CSV table of C-alpha atoms in Angstrom, one decimal:
chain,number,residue,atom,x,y,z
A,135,UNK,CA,20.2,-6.3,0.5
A,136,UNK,CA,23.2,-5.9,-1.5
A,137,UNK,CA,24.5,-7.9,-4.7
A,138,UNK,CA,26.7,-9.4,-3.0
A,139,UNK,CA,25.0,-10.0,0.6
A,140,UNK,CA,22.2,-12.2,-1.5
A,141,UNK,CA,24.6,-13.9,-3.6
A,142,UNK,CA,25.6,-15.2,-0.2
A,143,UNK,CA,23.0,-15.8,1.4
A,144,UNK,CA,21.7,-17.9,-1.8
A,145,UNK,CA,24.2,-20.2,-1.6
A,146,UNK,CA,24.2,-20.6,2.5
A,147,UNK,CA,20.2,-21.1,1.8
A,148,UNK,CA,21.1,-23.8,-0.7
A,149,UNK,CA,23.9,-25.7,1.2
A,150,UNK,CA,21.5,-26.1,4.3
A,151,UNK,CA,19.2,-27.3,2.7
A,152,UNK,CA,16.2,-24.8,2.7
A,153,UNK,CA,15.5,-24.8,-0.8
A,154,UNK,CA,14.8,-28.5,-1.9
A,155,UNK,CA,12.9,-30.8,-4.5
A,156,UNK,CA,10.5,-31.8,-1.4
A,157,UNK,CA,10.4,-27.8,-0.6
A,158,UNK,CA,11.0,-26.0,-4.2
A,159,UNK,CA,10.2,-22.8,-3.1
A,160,UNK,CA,11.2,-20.6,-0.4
A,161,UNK,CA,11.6,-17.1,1.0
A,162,UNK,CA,14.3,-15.0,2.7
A,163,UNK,CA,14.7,-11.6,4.9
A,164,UNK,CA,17.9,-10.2,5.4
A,165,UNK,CA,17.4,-8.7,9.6
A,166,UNK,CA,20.2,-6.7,9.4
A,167,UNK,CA,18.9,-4.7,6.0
A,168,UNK,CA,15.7,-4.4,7.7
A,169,UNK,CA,17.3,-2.8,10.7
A,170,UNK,CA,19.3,-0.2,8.9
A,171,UNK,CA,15.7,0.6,6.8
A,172,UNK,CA,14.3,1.5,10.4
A,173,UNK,CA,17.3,3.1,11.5
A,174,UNK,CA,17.3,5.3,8.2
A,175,UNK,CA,14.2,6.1,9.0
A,176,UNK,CA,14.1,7.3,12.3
A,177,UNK,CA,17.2,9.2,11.4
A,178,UNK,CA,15.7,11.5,8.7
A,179,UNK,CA,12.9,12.4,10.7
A,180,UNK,CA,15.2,13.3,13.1
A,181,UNK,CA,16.9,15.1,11.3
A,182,UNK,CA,14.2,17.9,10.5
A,183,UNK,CA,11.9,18.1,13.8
A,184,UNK,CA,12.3,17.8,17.4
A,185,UNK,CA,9.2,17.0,18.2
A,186,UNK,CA,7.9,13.1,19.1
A,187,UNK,CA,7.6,11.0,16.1
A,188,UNK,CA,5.9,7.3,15.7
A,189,UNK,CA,7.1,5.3,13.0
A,190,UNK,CA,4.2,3.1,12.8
A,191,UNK,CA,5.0,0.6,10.5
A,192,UNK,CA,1.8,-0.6,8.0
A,193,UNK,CA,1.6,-4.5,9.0
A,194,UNK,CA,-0.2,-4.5,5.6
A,195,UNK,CA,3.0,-4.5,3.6
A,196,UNK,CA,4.6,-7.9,5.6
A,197,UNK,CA,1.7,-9.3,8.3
A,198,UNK,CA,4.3,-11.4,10.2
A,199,UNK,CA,4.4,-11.6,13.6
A,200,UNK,CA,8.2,-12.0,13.9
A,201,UNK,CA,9.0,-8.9,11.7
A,202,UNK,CA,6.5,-6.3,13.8
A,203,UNK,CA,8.7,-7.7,16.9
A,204,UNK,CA,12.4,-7.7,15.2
A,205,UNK,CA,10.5,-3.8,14.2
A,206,UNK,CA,9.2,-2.9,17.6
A,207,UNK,CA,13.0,-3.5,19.1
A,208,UNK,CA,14.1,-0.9,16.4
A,209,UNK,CA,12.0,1.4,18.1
A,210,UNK,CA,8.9,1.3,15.6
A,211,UNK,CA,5.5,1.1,16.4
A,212,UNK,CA,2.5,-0.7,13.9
A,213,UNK,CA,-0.4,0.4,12.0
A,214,UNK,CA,-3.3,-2.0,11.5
A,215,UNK,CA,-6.4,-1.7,9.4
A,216,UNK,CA,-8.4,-4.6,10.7
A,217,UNK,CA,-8.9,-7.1,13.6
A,218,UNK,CA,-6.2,-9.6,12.6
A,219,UNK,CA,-3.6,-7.1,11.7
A,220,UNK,CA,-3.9,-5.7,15.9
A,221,UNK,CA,-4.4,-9.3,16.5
A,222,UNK,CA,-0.7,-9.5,15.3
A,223,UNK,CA,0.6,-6.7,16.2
A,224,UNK,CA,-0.1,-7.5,19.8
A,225,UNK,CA,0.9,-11.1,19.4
A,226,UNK,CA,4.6,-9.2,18.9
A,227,UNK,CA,4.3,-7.4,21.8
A,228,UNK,CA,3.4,-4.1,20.6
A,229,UNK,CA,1.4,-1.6,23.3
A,230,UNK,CA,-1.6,0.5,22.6
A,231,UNK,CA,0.4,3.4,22.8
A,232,UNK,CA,2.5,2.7,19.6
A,233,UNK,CA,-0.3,1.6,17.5
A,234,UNK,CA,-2.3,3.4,15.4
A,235,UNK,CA,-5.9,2.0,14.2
A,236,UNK,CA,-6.7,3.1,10.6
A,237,UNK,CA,-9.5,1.5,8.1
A,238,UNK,CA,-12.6,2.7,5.9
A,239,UNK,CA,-15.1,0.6,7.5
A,240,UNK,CA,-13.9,0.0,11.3
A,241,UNK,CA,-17.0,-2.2,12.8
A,242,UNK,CA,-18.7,-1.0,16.3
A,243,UNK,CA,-16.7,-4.0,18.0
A,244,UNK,CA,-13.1,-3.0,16.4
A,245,UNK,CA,-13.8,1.0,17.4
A,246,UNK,CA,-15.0,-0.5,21.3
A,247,UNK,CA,-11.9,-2.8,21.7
A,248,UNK,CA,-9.1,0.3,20.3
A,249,UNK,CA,-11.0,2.7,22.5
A,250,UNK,CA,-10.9,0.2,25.3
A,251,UNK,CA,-7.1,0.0,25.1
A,252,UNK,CA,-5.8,3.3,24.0
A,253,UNK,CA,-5.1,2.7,20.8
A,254,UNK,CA,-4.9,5.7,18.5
A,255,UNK,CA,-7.9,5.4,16.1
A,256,UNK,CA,-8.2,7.7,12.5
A,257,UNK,CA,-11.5,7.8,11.7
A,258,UNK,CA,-12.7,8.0,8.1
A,259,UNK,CA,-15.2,9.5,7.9
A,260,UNK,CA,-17.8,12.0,9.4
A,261,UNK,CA,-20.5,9.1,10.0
A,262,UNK,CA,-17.2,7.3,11.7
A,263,UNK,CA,-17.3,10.1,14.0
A,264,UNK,CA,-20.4,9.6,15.2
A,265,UNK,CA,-20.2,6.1,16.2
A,266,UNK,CA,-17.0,7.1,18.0
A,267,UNK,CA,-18.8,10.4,19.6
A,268,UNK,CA,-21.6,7.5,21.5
A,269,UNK,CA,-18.6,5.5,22.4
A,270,UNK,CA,-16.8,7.5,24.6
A,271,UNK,CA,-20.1,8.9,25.8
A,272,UNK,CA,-20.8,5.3,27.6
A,273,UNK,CA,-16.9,4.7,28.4
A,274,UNK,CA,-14.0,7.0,28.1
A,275,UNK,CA,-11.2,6.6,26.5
A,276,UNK,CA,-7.3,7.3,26.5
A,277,UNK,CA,-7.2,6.6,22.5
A,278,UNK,CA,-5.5,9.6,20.5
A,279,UNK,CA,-8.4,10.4,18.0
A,280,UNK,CA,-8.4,12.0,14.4
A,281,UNK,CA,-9.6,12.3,11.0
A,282,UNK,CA,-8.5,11.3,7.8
A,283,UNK,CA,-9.0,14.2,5.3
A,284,UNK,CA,-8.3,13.3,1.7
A,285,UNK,CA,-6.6,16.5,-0.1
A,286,UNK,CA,-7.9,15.7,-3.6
A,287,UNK,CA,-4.4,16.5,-5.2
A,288,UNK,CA,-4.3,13.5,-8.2
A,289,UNK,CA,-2.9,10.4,-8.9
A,290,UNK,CA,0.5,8.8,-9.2
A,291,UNK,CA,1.3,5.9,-11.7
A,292,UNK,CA,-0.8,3.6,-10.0
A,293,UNK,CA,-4.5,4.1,-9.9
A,294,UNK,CA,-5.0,1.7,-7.5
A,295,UNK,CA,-2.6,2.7,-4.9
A,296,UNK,CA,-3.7,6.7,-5.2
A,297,UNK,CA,-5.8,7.7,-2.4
A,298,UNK,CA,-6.0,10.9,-2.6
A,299,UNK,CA,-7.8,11.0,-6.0
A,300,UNK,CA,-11.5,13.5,-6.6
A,301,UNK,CA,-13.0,9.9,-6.1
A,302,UNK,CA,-10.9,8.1,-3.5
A,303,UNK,CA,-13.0,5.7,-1.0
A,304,UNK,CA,-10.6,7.3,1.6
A,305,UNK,CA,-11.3,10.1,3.9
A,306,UNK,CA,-13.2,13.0,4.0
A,307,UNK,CA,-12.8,15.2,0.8
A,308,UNK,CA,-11.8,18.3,1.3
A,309,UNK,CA,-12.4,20.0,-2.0
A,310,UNK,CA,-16.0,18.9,-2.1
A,311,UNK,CA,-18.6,21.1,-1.6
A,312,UNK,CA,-18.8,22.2,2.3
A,313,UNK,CA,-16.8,19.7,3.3
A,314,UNK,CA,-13.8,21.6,4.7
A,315,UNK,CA,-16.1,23.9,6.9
A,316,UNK,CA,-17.8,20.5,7.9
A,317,UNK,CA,-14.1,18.9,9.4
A,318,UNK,CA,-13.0,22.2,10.8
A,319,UNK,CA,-17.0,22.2,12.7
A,320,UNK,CA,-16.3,18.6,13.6
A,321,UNK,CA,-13.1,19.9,15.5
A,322,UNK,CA,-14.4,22.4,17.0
A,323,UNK,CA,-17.1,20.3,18.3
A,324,UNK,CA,-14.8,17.8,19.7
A,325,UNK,CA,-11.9,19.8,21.9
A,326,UNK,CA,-10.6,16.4,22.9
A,327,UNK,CA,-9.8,15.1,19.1
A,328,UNK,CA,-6.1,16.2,18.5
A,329,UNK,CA,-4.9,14.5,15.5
A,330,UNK,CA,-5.4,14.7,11.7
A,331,UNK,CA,-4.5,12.3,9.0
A,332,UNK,CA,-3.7,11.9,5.7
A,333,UNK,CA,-2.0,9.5,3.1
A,334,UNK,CA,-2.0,10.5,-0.7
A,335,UNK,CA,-0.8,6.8,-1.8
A,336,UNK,CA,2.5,4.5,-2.3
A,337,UNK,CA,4.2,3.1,-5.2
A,338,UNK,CA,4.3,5.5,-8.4
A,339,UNK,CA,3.4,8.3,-6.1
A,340,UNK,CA,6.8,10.9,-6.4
A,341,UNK,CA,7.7,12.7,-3.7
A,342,UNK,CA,6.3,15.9,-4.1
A,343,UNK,CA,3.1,15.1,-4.2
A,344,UNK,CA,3.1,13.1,-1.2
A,345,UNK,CA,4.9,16.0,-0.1
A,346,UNK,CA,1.6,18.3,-1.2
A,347,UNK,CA,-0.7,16.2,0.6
A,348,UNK,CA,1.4,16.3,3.9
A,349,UNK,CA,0.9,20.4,3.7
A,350,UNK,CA,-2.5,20.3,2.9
A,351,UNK,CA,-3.0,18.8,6.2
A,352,UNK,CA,-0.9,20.8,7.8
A,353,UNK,CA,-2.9,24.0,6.2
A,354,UNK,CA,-6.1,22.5,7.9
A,355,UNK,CA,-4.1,21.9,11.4
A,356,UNK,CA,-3.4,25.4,11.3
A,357,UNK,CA,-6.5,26.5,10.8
A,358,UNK,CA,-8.6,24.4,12.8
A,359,UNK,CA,-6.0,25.4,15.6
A,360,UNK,CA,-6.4,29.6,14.6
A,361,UNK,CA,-10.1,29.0,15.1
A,362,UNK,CA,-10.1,27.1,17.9
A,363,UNK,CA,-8.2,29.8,19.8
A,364,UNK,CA,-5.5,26.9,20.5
A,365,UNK,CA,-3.4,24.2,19.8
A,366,UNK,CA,-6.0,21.4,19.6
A,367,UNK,CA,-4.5,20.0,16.9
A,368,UNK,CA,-1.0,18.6,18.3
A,369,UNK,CA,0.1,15.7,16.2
A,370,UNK,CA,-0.4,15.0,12.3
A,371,UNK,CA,-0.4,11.4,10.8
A,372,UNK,CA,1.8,12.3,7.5
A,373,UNK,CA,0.8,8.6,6.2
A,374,UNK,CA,3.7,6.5,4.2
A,375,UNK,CA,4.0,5.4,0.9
A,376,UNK,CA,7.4,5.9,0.1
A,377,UNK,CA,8.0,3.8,-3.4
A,378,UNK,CA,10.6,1.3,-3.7
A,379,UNK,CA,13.2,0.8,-6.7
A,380,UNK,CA,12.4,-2.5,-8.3
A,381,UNK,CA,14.8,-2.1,-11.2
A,382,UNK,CA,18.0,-2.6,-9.2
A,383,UNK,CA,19.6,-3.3,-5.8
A,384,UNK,CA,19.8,0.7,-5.2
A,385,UNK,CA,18.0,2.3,-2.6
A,386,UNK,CA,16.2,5.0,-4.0
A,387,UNK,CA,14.6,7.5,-2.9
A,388,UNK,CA,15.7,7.6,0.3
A,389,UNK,CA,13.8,8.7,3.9
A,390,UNK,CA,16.1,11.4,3.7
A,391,UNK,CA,15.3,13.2,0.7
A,392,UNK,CA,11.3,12.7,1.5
A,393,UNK,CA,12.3,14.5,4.9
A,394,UNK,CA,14.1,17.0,3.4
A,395,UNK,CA,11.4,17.6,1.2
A,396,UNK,CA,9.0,17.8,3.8
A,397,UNK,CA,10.7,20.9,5.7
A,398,UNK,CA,11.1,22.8,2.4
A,399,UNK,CA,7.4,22.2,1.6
A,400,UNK,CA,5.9,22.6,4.7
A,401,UNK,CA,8.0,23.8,7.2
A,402,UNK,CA,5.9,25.2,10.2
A,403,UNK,CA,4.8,21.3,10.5
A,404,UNK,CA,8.5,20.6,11.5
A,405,UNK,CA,9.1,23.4,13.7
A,406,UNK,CA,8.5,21.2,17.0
A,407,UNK,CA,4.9,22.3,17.4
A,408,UNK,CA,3.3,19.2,15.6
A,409,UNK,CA,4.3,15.9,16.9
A,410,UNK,CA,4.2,13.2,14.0
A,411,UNK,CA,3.1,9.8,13.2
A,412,UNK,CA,4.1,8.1,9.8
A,413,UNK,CA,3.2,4.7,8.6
A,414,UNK,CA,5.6,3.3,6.1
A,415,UNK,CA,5.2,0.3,4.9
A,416,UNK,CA,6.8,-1.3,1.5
A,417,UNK,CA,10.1,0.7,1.7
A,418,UNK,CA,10.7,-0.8,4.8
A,419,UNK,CA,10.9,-4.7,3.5
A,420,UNK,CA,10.7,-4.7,0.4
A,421,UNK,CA,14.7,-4.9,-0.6
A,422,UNK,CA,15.2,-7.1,2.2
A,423,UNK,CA,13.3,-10.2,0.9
A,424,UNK,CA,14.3,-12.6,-1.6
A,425,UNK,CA,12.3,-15.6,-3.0
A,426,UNK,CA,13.9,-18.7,-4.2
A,427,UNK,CA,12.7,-21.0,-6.3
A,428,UNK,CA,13.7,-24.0,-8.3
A,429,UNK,CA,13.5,-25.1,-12.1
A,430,UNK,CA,11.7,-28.2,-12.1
A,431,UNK,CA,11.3,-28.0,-16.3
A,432,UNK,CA,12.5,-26.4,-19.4
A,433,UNK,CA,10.5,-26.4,-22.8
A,434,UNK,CA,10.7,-24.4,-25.9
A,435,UNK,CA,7.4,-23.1,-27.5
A,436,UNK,CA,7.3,-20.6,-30.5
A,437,UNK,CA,11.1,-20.7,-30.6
A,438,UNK,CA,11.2,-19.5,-27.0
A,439,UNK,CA,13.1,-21.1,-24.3
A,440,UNK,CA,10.6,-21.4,-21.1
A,441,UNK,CA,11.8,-22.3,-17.2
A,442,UNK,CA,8.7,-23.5,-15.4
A,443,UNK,CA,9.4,-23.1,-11.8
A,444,UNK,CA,7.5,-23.3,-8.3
A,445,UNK,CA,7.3,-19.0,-7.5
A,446,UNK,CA,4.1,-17.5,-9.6
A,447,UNK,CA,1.5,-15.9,-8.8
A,448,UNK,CA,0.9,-17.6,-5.1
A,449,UNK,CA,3.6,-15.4,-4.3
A,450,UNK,CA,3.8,-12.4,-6.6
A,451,UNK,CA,0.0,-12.4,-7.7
A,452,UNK,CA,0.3,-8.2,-8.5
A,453,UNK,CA,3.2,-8.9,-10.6
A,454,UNK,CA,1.5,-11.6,-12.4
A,455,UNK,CA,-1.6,-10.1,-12.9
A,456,UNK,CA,0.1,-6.6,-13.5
A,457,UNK,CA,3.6,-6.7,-14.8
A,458,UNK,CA,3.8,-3.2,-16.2
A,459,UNK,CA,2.7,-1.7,-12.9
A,460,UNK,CA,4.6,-4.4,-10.8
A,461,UNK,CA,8.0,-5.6,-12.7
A,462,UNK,CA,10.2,-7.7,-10.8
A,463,UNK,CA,13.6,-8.6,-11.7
A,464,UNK,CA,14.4,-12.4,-11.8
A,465,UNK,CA,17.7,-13.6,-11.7
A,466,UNK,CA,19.5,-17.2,-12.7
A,467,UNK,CA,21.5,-19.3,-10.4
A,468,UNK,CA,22.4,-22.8,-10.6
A,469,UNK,CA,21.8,-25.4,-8.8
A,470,UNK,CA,24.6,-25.1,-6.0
A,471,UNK,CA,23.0,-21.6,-5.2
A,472,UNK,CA,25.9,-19.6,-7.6
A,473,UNK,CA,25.0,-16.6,-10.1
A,474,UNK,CA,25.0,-18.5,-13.2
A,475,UNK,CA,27.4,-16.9,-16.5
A,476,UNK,CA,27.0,-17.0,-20.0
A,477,UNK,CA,25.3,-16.0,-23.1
A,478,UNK,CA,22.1,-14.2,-21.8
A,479,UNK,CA,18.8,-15.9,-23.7
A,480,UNK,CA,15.2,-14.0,-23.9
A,481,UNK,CA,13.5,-16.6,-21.9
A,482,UNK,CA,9.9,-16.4,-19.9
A,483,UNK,CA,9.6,-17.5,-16.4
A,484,UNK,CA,6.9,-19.3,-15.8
A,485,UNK,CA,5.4,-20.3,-12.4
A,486,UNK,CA,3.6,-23.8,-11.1
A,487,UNK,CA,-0.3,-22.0,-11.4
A,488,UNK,CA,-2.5,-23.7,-14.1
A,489,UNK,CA,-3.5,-20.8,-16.6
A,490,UNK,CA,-1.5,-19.0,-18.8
A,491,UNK,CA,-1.0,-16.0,-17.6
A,492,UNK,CA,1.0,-17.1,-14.4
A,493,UNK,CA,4.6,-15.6,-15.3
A,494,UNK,CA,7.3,-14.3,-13.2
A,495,UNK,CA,8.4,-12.7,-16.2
A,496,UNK,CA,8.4,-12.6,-20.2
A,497,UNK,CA,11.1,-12.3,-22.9
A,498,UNK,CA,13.6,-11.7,-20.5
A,499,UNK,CA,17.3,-12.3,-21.4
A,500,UNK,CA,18.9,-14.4,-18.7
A,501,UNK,CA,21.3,-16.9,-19.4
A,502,UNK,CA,19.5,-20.2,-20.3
A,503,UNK,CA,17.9,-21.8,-17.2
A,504,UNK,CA,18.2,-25.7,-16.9
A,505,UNK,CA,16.1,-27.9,-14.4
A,506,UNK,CA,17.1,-28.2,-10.8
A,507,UNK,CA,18.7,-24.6,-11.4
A,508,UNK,CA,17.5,-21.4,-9.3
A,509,UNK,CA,15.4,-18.7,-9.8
A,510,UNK,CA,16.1,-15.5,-7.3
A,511,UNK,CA,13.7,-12.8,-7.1
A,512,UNK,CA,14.8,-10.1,-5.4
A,513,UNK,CA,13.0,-6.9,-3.7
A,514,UNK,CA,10.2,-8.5,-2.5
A,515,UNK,CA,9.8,-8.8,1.3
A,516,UNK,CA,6.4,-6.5,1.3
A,517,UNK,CA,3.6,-7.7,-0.4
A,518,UNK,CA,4.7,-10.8,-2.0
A,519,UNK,CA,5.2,-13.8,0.3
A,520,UNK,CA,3.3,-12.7,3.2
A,521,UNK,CA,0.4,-12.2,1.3
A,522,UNK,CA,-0.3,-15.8,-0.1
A,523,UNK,CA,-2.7,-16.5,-2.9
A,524,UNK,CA,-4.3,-19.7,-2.7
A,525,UNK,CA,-4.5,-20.6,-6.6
A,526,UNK,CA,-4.1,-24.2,-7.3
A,527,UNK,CA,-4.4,-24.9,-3.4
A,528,UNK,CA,-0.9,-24.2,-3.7
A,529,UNK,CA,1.3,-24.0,-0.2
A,530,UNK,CA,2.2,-21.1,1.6
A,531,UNK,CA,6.1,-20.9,1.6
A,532,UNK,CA,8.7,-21.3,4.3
A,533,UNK,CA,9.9,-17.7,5.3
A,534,UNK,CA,13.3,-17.6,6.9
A,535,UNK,CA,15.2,-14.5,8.5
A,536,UNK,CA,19.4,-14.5,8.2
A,537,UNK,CA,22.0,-12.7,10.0
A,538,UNK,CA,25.9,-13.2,9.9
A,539,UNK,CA,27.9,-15.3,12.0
A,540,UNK,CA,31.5,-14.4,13.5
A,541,UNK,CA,32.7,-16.6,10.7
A,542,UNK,CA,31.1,-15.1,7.9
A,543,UNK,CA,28.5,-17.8,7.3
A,544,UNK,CA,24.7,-17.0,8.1
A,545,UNK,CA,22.4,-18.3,10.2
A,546,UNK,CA,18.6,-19.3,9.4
A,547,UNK,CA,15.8,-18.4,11.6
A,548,UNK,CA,12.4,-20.1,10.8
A,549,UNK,CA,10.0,-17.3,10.8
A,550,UNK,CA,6.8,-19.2,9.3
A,551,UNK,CA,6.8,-23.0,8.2
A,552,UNK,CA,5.6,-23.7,5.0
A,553,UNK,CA,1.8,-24.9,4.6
A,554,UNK,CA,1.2,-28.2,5.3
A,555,UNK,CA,-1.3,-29.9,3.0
A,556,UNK,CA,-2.8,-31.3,6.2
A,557,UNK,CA,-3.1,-27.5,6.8
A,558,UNK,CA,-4.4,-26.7,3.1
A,559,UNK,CA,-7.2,-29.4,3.7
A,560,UNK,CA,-8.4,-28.1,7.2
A,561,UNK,CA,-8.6,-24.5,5.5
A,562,UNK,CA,-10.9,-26.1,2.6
A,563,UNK,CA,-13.6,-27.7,5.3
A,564,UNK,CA,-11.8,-31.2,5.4
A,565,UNK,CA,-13.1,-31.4,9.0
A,566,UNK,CA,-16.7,-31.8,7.2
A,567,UNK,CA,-17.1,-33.1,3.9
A,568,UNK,CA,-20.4,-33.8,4.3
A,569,UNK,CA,-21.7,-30.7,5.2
A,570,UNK,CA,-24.1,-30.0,1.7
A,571,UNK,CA,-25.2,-34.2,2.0
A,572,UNK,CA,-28.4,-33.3,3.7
């Protein structure tokens, strides 16, 4: 969201009381900045092919049933890699047809119940393939199938999140020995498996290689369809991973630009032959989430002013455990929910988790924090709230979606409670504390 939509929406956050000393911590999503993301996207896509195109959106990056709905009315579908991801996604409502099954180690039970209702299922791997080829032996299926096919083209600036490494646990491998004559056999063996997959990675991969995985896929289509004597091969999964912009409120890069790419790298994939699926994820949340938080104390230790407040790493555990991969900027307000002025101070933010390390950020020059004052952390509605981490039994936060009123104000729209402790107790096996008595 913009500057000067979350300054807003702070303050409107603060005056109703959503933030409080009872409830120090709290999360926003700005609807209407998630609707122009899924509108962006549809557009560029658009833009460069005729041909049908599924946005399915990865419920990975924000696993909230509210958001895959408010997403499935802008005309997106969902990807899901495990039982309760599709156990979401059809809580919102989303049909078979615009979901799209994906995992490295899809069970006998989760490949049964997607073939039983259509959904489109990526295999991973040639193994995968023959659980699927007894499957829809004993019962046939409507599902879309494919393969995922891992180009081997390198890494990005995040090892982690590069999957289309010489090593990656994703996929079949195509530079291995034999292994592209054994995918284009597997084809060929199967007339009635039409789609092909791939995904190099997400944030710190650029653009052109995702763009050099995307044609190394389409290669394969083209020549799995040469030697097949037809178009078996209709519809290529492209993957997502478009990284976000976490050093300021720009949106950068853009769907766009990726498209744009896309035709000028592999162009014959755009021509209208090849329908598409992609499966964005972060870039479609991330800048339209804020966390809030309050500053319950302030201490000085080496010389160094430190805020201790209630957001660590419950809510942004990759940040905390990886702040040169994962930087976040944090921002002061005071307590009334306005940006606070003044002399900027190299300060650390700490969060409530007991070790050391649990820091929203170090050395940061921000102008001093006081208690009962605000911390703002934008850019992170994927990955961060909705992905709690239950250090110190601490409570999952309250996440609330905002949209403008005719009078300029906003209005609030629970979409989770925050954790009860009752709630935290029941999780921990408070319904049978004596369970290792006898």
């Amino acid at each position: 969201m913009a500057s000067h939509r979350r300054d807003q929406a702070v303050r409107a956050a603060v005056e109703q009381g959503l933030l409080s000393p009872s409830e120090p911590v709290v999360a926003l999503l700005d609807t209407a900045g998630i609707r122009a993301s899924a509108a962006a996207l549809v557009s560029a896509f658009a833009a460069v092919t005729d041909a049908p195109v599924l946005h399915a959106f990865a419920v990975k990056a924000c696993p909230l049933v509210p958001v895959l709905r408010l997403l499935y009315d802008c005309g997106l579908g969902a990807e899901v890699a495990s039982p309760g991801e599709l156990a979401l996604a059809r809580a919102a409502g989303l049909p078979p047809s615009r979901t799209v099954l994906d995992s490295p180690a899809k069970t006998p039970a989760e490949l049964r119940q997607a073939l039983s209702l259509g959904i489109a299922v990526n295999a991973d791997n040639l193994q995968e393939l023959a659980r699927i080829d007894a499957l829809v032996t004993s019962a046939p299926t409507a599902s879309p199938i494919g393969l995922r096919v891992n180009p081997q083209i390198g890494a990005g600036l995040i090892g982690a999140l590069s999957t289309a490494t010489a090593t990656s646990k994703f996929g079949v491998a195509l530079r291995d020995e034999g292994a592209r004559e054994a995918v284009v056999q597997a084809y060929l063996d199967r007339p009635w498996m039409r789609r092909l997959h791939t995904h190099t990675g997400s944030q710190g991969i650029p653009l052109a290689l995702m763009a050099e995985g995307v044609a190394v896929a389409y290669e394969l289509a083209e020549e799995i369809n040469a030697k097949a004597g037809r178009q078996q091969i209709d519809t290529v999964d492209i993957g997502g991973g478009l990284p976000v912009n976490f050093a300021s409120d720009e949106e950068t890069p853009t769907y766009a630009e990726y498209a744009e790419l896309l035709a000028a790298t592999a162009p014959g994939l755009l021509d209208g032959r090849y329908g598409l699926v992609t499966e964005f994820g972060r870039s479609l949340l991330a800048k339209h989430g804020t966390i809030l938080a309050r500053v319950e104390y302030t201490k000085t230790s080496g010389a160094r002013p430190i805020a201790v407040t209630h957001a660590g790493v419950q809510v942004a555990t990759r940040a905390v455990y990886d702040p040169v991969s994962w930087p976040l900027r944090v921002l002061a307000y005071d307590s009334e929910g306005r940006p606070r002025e003044g002399e900027e101070i190299v300060q650390d933010v700490a969060g409530p988790a007991c070790f050391a390390g649990d820091l929203l950020t170090t050395a940061r020059p921000l102008p001093l924090l006081e208690p009962d004052d605000i911390v703002v952390v934008p850019d992170t509605g994927a990955y961060y709230f909705a992905h709690h981490y239950a250090y110190n039994s601490l409570p999952r936060p309250a996440v609330h979606g905002f949209t403008a009123d005719d009078e300029g104000g906003f209005v609030f729209s629970p979409v989770r409670k925050a954790q009860s402790l009752d709630e935290i107790v029941a999780e921990a096996g408070g319904d049978r504390p004596d369970a290792l008595l006898s």
